[in-house]
GROMACS .gro file of N, CA and C in nm:
model
  216
    1VAL      N    1   2.271   0.109  -0.028
    1VAL     CA    2   2.146   0.151   0.020
    1VAL      C    3   2.060   0.214  -0.084
    2GLN      N    4   2.116   0.283  -0.181
    2GLN     CA    5   2.043   0.335  -0.294
    2GLN      C    6   1.973   0.230  -0.374
    3LEU      N    7   2.054   0.114  -0.398
    3LEU     CA    8   1.993   0.004  -0.473
    3LEU      C    9   1.873  -0.055  -0.409
    4ILE      N   10   1.884  -0.069  -0.278
    4ILE     CA   11   1.766  -0.126  -0.207
    4ILE      C   12   1.657  -0.036  -0.216
    5GLY      N   13   1.664   0.096  -0.203
    5GLY     CA   14   1.562   0.193  -0.219
    5GLY      C   15   1.501   0.187  -0.359
    6THR      N   16   1.582   0.180  -0.459
    6THR     CA   17   1.542   0.168  -0.594
    6THR      C   18   1.454   0.050  -0.611
    7ARG      N   19   1.491  -0.066  -0.565
    7ARG     CA   20   1.418  -0.186  -0.580
    7ARG      C   21   1.283  -0.172  -0.514
    8TYR      N   22   1.286  -0.109  -0.394
    8TYR     CA   23   1.161  -0.097  -0.315
    8TYR      C   24   1.065  -0.001  -0.396
    9ASN      N   25   1.117   0.108  -0.448
    9ASN     CA   26   1.035   0.210  -0.526
    9ASN      C   27   0.977   0.128  -0.651
   10LYS      N   28   1.061   0.052  -0.718
   10LYS     CA   29   0.999  -0.026  -0.830
   10LYS      C   30   0.893  -0.119  -0.786
   11MET      N   31   0.909  -0.193  -0.672
   11MET     CA   32   0.807  -0.289  -0.627
   11MET      C   33   0.679  -0.208  -0.600
   12GLU      N   34   0.689  -0.092  -0.536
   12GLU     CA   35   0.572  -0.005  -0.496
   12GLU      C   36   0.498   0.031  -0.628
   13ASN      N   37   0.578   0.068  -0.732
   13ASN     CA   38   0.518   0.116  -0.867
   13ASN      C   39   0.445  -0.012  -0.929
   14ILE      N   40   0.505  -0.131  -0.922
   14ILE     CA   41   0.442  -0.243  -0.982
   14ILE      C   42   0.316  -0.273  -0.897
   15GLN      N   43   0.318  -0.262  -0.767
   15GLN     CA   44   0.203  -0.300  -0.688
   15GLN      C   45   0.092  -0.207  -0.719
   16SER      N   46   0.114  -0.075  -0.730
   16SER     CA   47   0.011   0.014  -0.768
   16SER      C   48  -0.053  -0.003  -0.903
   17SER      N   49   0.035  -0.040  -0.998
   17SER     CA   50  -0.013  -0.059  -1.133
   17SER      C   51  -0.093  -0.183  -1.148
   18LEU      N   52  -0.070  -0.282  -1.063
   18LEU     CA   53  -0.138  -0.405  -1.065
   18LEU      C   54  -0.258  -0.413  -0.974
   19ASP      N   55  -0.290  -0.314  -0.912
   19ASP     CA   56  -0.403  -0.308  -0.812
   19ASP      C   57  -0.382  -0.418  -0.700
   20VAL      N   58  -0.262  -0.424  -0.640
   20VAL     CA   59  -0.236  -0.508  -0.535
   20VAL      C   60  -0.175  -0.438  -0.412
   21ILE      N   61  -0.188  -0.493  -0.305
   21ILE     CA   62  -0.130  -0.432  -0.180
   21ILE      C   63  -0.057  -0.542  -0.094
   22SER      N   64   0.062  -0.513  -0.039
   22SER     CA   65   0.138  -0.602   0.032
   22SER      C   66   0.092  -0.613   0.173
   23ARG      N   67   0.134  -0.712   0.242
   23ARG     CA   68   0.098  -0.741   0.382
   23ARG      C   69   0.158  -0.628   0.464
   24LYS      N   70   0.279  -0.585   0.435
   24LYS     CA   71   0.342  -0.477   0.511
   24LYS      C   72   0.254  -0.342   0.496
   25LYS      N   73   0.216  -0.313   0.381
   25LYS     CA   74   0.134  -0.195   0.357
   25LYS      C   75  -0.009  -0.206   0.427
   26ILE      N   76  -0.059  -0.323   0.420
   26ILE     CA   77  -0.192  -0.338   0.490
   26ILE      C   78  -0.181  -0.314   0.644
   27CYS      N   79  -0.078  -0.384   0.693
   27CYS     CA   80  -0.055  -0.374   0.846
   27CYS      C   81  -0.030  -0.225   0.883
   28SER      N   82   0.046  -0.163   0.807
   28SER     CA   83   0.085  -0.027   0.828
   28SER      C   84  -0.038   0.064   0.820
   29GLU      N   85  -0.120   0.050   0.715
   29GLU     CA   86  -0.237   0.137   0.698
   29GLU      C   87  -0.349   0.117   0.800
   30ILE      N   88  -0.364  -0.015   0.834
   30ILE     CA   89  -0.469  -0.035   0.927
   30ILE      C   90  -0.424  -0.023   1.073
   31GLY      N   91  -0.283  -0.045   1.093
   31GLY     CA   92  -0.231  -0.034   1.229
   31GLY      C   93  -0.244  -0.160   1.308
   32ILE      N   94  -0.216  -0.282   1.239
   32ILE     CA   95  -0.224  -0.403   1.301
   32ILE      C   96  -0.090  -0.477   1.278
   33SER      N   97  -0.073  -0.589   1.356
   33SER     CA   98   0.053  -0.669   1.332
   33SER      C   99   0.030  -0.779   1.226
   34ARG      N  100   0.140  -0.831   1.187
   34ARG     CA  101   0.135  -0.943   1.088
   34ARG      C  102   0.048  -1.058   1.145
   35ASP      N  103   0.070  -1.086   1.269
   35ASP     CA  104  -0.001  -1.195   1.328
   35ASP      C  105  -0.154  -1.173   1.339
   36THR      N  106  -0.192  -1.048   1.360
   36THR     CA  107  -0.336  -1.019   1.360
   36THR      C  108  -0.397  -1.038   1.215
   37LEU      N  109  -0.317  -0.993   1.123
   37LEU     CA  110  -0.369  -1.009   0.987
   37LEU      C  111  -0.378  -1.156   0.955
   38LYS      N  112  -0.278  -1.240   0.990
   38LYS     CA  113  -0.285  -1.386   0.967
   38LYS      C  114  -0.401  -1.454   1.035
   39ASN      N  115  -0.424  -1.412   1.156
   39ASN     CA  116  -0.546  -1.456   1.225
   39ASN      C  117  -0.672  -1.424   1.163
   40TRP      N  118  -0.688  -1.297   1.108
   40TRP     CA  119  -0.799  -1.256   1.048
   40TRP      C  120  -0.820  -1.343   0.917
   41VAL      N  121  -0.716  -1.366   0.840
   41VAL     CA  122  -0.730  -1.446   0.723
   41VAL      C  123  -0.775  -1.597   0.754
   42GLN      N  124  -0.707  -1.647   0.855
   42GLN     CA  125  -0.738  -1.786   0.897
   42GLN      C  126  -0.884  -1.794   0.951
   43GLY      N  127  -0.931  -1.690   1.011
   43GLY     CA  128  -1.068  -1.693   1.066
   43GLY      C  129  -1.168  -1.644   0.970
   44ARG      N  130  -1.126  -1.633   0.837
   44ARG     CA  131  -1.214  -1.594   0.732
   44ARG      C  132  -1.284  -1.448   0.755
   45LYS      N  133  -1.218  -1.373   0.833
   45LYS     CA  134  -1.266  -1.235   0.855
   45LYS      C  135  -1.210  -1.137   0.755
   46PHE      N  136  -1.102  -1.181   0.684
   46PHE     CA  137  -1.027  -1.094   0.593
   46PHE      C  138  -1.004  -1.177   0.460
   47PRO      N  139  -1.009  -1.107   0.339
   47PRO     CA  140  -0.980  -1.179   0.219
   47PRO      C  141  -0.852  -1.247   0.217
   48LYS      N  142  -0.851  -1.358   0.149
   48LYS     CA  143  -0.726  -1.439   0.129
   48LYS      C  144  -0.632  -1.364   0.034
   49PRO      N  145  -0.494  -1.380   0.059
   49PRO     CA  146  -0.407  -1.321  -0.035
   49PRO      C  147  -0.407  -1.398  -0.169
   50LEU      N  148  -0.355  -1.331  -0.263
   50LEU     CA  149  -0.350  -1.400  -0.402
   50LEU      C  150  -0.249  -1.520  -0.391
   51ASN      N  151  -0.283  -1.620  -0.468
   51ASN     CA  152  -0.201  -1.741  -0.474
   51ASN      C  153  -0.084  -1.727  -0.573
   52LEU      N  154   0.019  -1.653  -0.525
   52LEU     CA  155   0.129  -1.625  -0.618
   52LEU      C  156   0.259  -1.677  -0.545
   53PRO      N  157   0.359  -1.715  -0.626
   53PRO     CA  158   0.487  -1.761  -0.572
   53PRO      C  159   0.577  -1.645  -0.539
   54VAL      N  160   0.538  -1.572  -0.430
   54VAL     CA  161   0.620  -1.452  -0.387
   54VAL      C  162   0.647  -1.477  -0.241
   55ARG      N  163   0.753  -1.407  -0.193
   55ARG     CA  164   0.802  -1.414  -0.057
   55ARG      C  165   0.696  -1.356   0.040
   56GLN      N  166   0.645  -1.243   0.004
   56GLN     CA  167   0.550  -1.168   0.092
   56GLN      C  168   0.412  -1.173   0.031
   57PRO      N  169   0.313  -1.217   0.104
   57PRO     CA  170   0.174  -1.230   0.046
   57PRO      C  171   0.125  -1.095  -0.001
   58ILE      N  172   0.049  -1.088  -0.099
   58ILE     CA  173  -0.017  -0.973  -0.161
   58ILE      C  174  -0.165  -1.003  -0.176
   59TRP      N  175  -0.240  -0.890  -0.172
   59TRP     CA  176  -0.388  -0.903  -0.183
   59TRP      C  177  -0.426  -0.807  -0.300
   60LYS      N  178  -0.548  -0.834  -0.353
   60LYS     CA  179  -0.604  -0.742  -0.455
   60LYS      C  180  -0.653  -0.622  -0.371
   61LEU      N  181  -0.610  -0.513  -0.412
   61LEU     CA  182  -0.647  -0.381  -0.344
   61LEU      C  183  -0.799  -0.363  -0.337
   62SER      N  184  -0.869  -0.397  -0.436
   62SER     CA  185  -1.007  -0.376  -0.443
   62SER      C  186  -1.084  -0.462  -0.339
   63GLU      N  187  -1.025  -0.585  -0.312
   63GLU     CA  188  -1.087  -0.668  -0.220
   63GLU      C  189  -1.063  -0.614  -0.067
   64VAL      N  190  -0.943  -0.559  -0.049
   64VAL     CA  191  -0.916  -0.501   0.075
   64VAL      C  192  -0.997  -0.377   0.100
   65LYS      N  193  -1.013  -0.296   0.005
   65LYS     CA  194  -1.093  -0.175   0.018
   65LYS      C  195  -1.238  -0.209   0.040
   66ASP      N  196  -1.293  -0.312  -0.028
   66ASP     CA  197  -1.430  -0.355  -0.007
   66ASP      C  198  -1.452  -0.402   0.138
   67TRP      N  199  -1.358  -0.479   0.190
   67TRP     CA  200  -1.359  -0.531   0.326
   67TRP      C  201  -1.361  -0.420   0.423
   68LEU      N  202  -1.272  -0.318   0.408
   68LEU     CA  203  -1.270  -0.203   0.492
   68LEU      C  204  -1.405  -0.124   0.495
   69GLN      N  205  -1.455  -0.110   0.377
   69GLN     CA  206  -1.577  -0.033   0.359
   69GLN      C  207  -1.693  -0.099   0.434
   70LYS      N  208  -1.695  -0.231   0.433
   70LYS     CA  209  -1.798  -0.308   0.500
   70LYS      C  210  -1.786  -0.303   0.651
   71GLY      N  211  -1.676  -0.243   0.706
   71GLY     CA  212  -1.666  -0.215   0.845
   71GLY      C  213  -1.603  -0.340   0.920
   72LYS      N  214  -1.502  -0.396   0.850
   72LYS     CA  215  -1.421  -0.512   0.921
   72LYS      C  216  -1.507  -0.617   0.968
   0.00000   0.00000   0.00000
């Protein structure tokens, strides 16, 4: 369990230093489901995630903040 926690903490540190945010964090912070976020992206109501070969999509934090400030 400690190893998993350590990996998670390292990922959080990497994300914050790269100015990115994960799908899980976005959903948690806004209070929406993964499906809602997916629908918003497909409907072009939300910024697209970065095109990276990762398991969980990530977004530029600045784009998400801009979108939130504009009022969804």
